[in-house]
């Protein structure tokens, strides 16, 4: 996953959104990591389109509140852990090889 590319792409999307009276946004690469895990590539837009369609159906049906109330909290927590552990491993464990001890202690 190329973080530089993701940040540039997010910046371009925010610029386009601002010209169309959209709200400002910020990059969340954790969703790209989840997309990479599901689809096997970060180039595929299938998971995004599928999720967008499901969200639209739930919103239009008015069942969003009921679904959130019955969804197990550990499922949402597990999704956060799944996204976060990859970042910790990549940036701390793999990053220790690139940093000296003082820099690693700060992190």
Short mmCIF file of C-alpha atoms in Angstrom, two decimals:
data_model
loop_
_atom_site.label_atom_id
_atom_site.label_comp_id
_atom_site.label_asym_id
_atom_site.label_seq_id
_atom_site.Cartn_x
_atom_site.Cartn_y
_atom_site.Cartn_z
CA UNK A 1 0.00 0.00 0.00
CA UNK A 2 1.54 3.28 -1.13
CA UNK A 3 0.68 5.82 1.58
CA UNK A 4 1.97 8.74 -0.48
CA UNK A 5 -0.38 7.82 -3.33
CA UNK A 6 -3.30 7.42 -0.91
CA UNK A 7 -2.72 10.86 0.62
CA UNK A 8 -2.45 12.55 -2.77
CA UNK A 9 -5.60 10.81 -3.99
CA UNK A 10 -7.45 11.86 -0.81
CA UNK A 11 -6.31 15.44 -1.31
CA UNK A 12 -7.58 15.47 -4.88
CA UNK A 13 -10.92 14.04 -3.78
CA UNK A 14 -11.22 16.71 -1.09
CA UNK A 15 -10.49 19.46 -3.62
CA UNK A 16 -13.16 18.14 -5.99
CA UNK A 17 -15.60 17.79 -3.10
CA UNK A 18 -14.98 21.38 -1.99
CA UNK A 19 -15.82 22.71 -5.44
CA UNK A 20 -19.11 20.80 -5.32
CA UNK A 21 -20.04 22.20 -1.85
CA UNK A 22 -19.04 18.98 -0.09
CA UNK A 23 -17.72 18.72 3.42
CA UNK A 24 -13.97 18.65 4.06
CA UNK A 25 -12.50 15.20 4.58
CA UNK A 26 -9.29 13.62 5.74
CA UNK A 27 -7.54 10.48 4.67
CA UNK A 28 -8.17 7.27 6.51
CA UNK A 29 -5.83 4.68 5.10
CA UNK A 30 -7.22 2.03 7.45
CA UNK A 31 -10.19 1.65 5.12
CA UNK A 32 -7.81 1.11 2.22
CA UNK A 33 -6.02 -1.56 4.26
CA UNK A 34 -9.34 -3.31 4.90
CA UNK A 35 -10.16 -3.03 1.17
CA UNK A 36 -6.75 -4.52 0.39
CA UNK A 37 -7.44 -7.41 2.78
CA UNK A 38 -10.90 -8.11 1.33
CA UNK A 39 -10.27 -7.69 -2.39
CA UNK A 40 -6.57 -8.58 -2.50
CA UNK A 41 -5.81 -5.31 -4.29
CA UNK A 42 -6.24 -1.66 -3.45
CA UNK A 43 -7.16 -0.89 -7.06
CA UNK A 44 -10.53 -2.68 -7.04
CA UNK A 45 -13.57 -0.54 -6.30
CA UNK A 46 -15.92 -3.51 -5.86
CA UNK A 47 -15.93 -3.51 -2.02
CA UNK A 48 -16.55 0.25 -2.00
CA UNK A 49 -19.44 0.04 -4.44
CA UNK A 50 -20.96 -2.92 -2.62
CA UNK A 51 -20.74 -1.21 0.75
CA UNK A 52 -22.14 2.01 -0.69
CA UNK A 53 -25.12 0.14 -2.11
CA UNK A 54 -25.79 -1.64 1.18
CA UNK A 55 -25.58 1.66 3.09
CA UNK A 56 -28.00 3.29 0.66
CA UNK A 57 -30.50 0.44 1.01
CA UNK A 58 -30.29 0.53 4.81
CA UNK A 59 -30.67 4.31 4.86
CA UNK A 60 -33.67 4.32 2.53
CA UNK A 61 -35.38 1.51 4.43
CA UNK A 62 -35.10 3.35 7.75
CA UNK A 63 -33.64 0.33 9.52
CA UNK A 64 -30.27 1.88 10.40
CA UNK A 65 -31.10 2.44 14.08
CA UNK A 66 -32.37 -1.10 14.56
CA UNK A 67 -29.33 -2.64 12.87
CA UNK A 68 -26.88 -0.65 14.99
CA UNK A 69 -28.68 -1.64 18.19
CA UNK A 70 -28.57 -5.39 17.44
CA UNK A 71 -25.02 -5.46 16.05
CA UNK A 72 -22.61 -7.07 18.52
CA UNK A 73 -20.13 -4.59 19.94
CA UNK A 74 -17.31 -7.11 19.73
CA UNK A 75 -17.78 -7.18 15.94
CA UNK A 76 -17.13 -3.45 15.69
CA UNK A 77 -14.25 -3.75 18.15
CA UNK A 78 -12.77 -6.60 16.15
CA UNK A 79 -12.89 -4.51 12.99
CA UNK A 80 -10.97 -1.73 14.75
CA UNK A 81 -8.40 -4.22 16.06
CA UNK A 82 -8.06 -5.82 12.61
CA UNK A 83 -7.32 -2.44 11.05
CA UNK A 84 -5.04 -1.27 13.87
CA UNK A 85 -2.83 -4.33 14.34
CA UNK A 86 -1.54 -4.09 10.78
CA UNK A 87 -0.49 -0.50 11.33
CA UNK A 88 1.19 -1.33 14.62
CA UNK A 89 3.11 -4.21 13.08
CA UNK A 90 4.15 -2.27 10.01
CA UNK A 91 5.07 0.99 11.73
CA UNK A 92 6.49 -0.28 15.03
CA UNK A 93 7.86 -3.76 14.48
CA UNK A 94 9.05 -3.25 10.91
CA UNK A 95 9.95 0.38 11.59
CA UNK A 96 12.35 -0.53 14.39
CA UNK A 97 14.83 -1.66 11.76
CA UNK A 98 14.88 1.80 10.21
CA UNK A 99 15.05 3.84 13.45
CA UNK A 100 17.75 4.28 16.02
CA UNK A 101 16.96 3.53 19.66
CA UNK A 102 16.24 7.14 20.62
CA UNK A 103 13.70 7.56 17.81
CA UNK A 104 12.08 4.22 18.62
CA UNK A 105 11.78 5.20 22.32
CA UNK A 106 9.97 8.39 21.30
CA UNK A 107 7.49 6.47 19.19
#
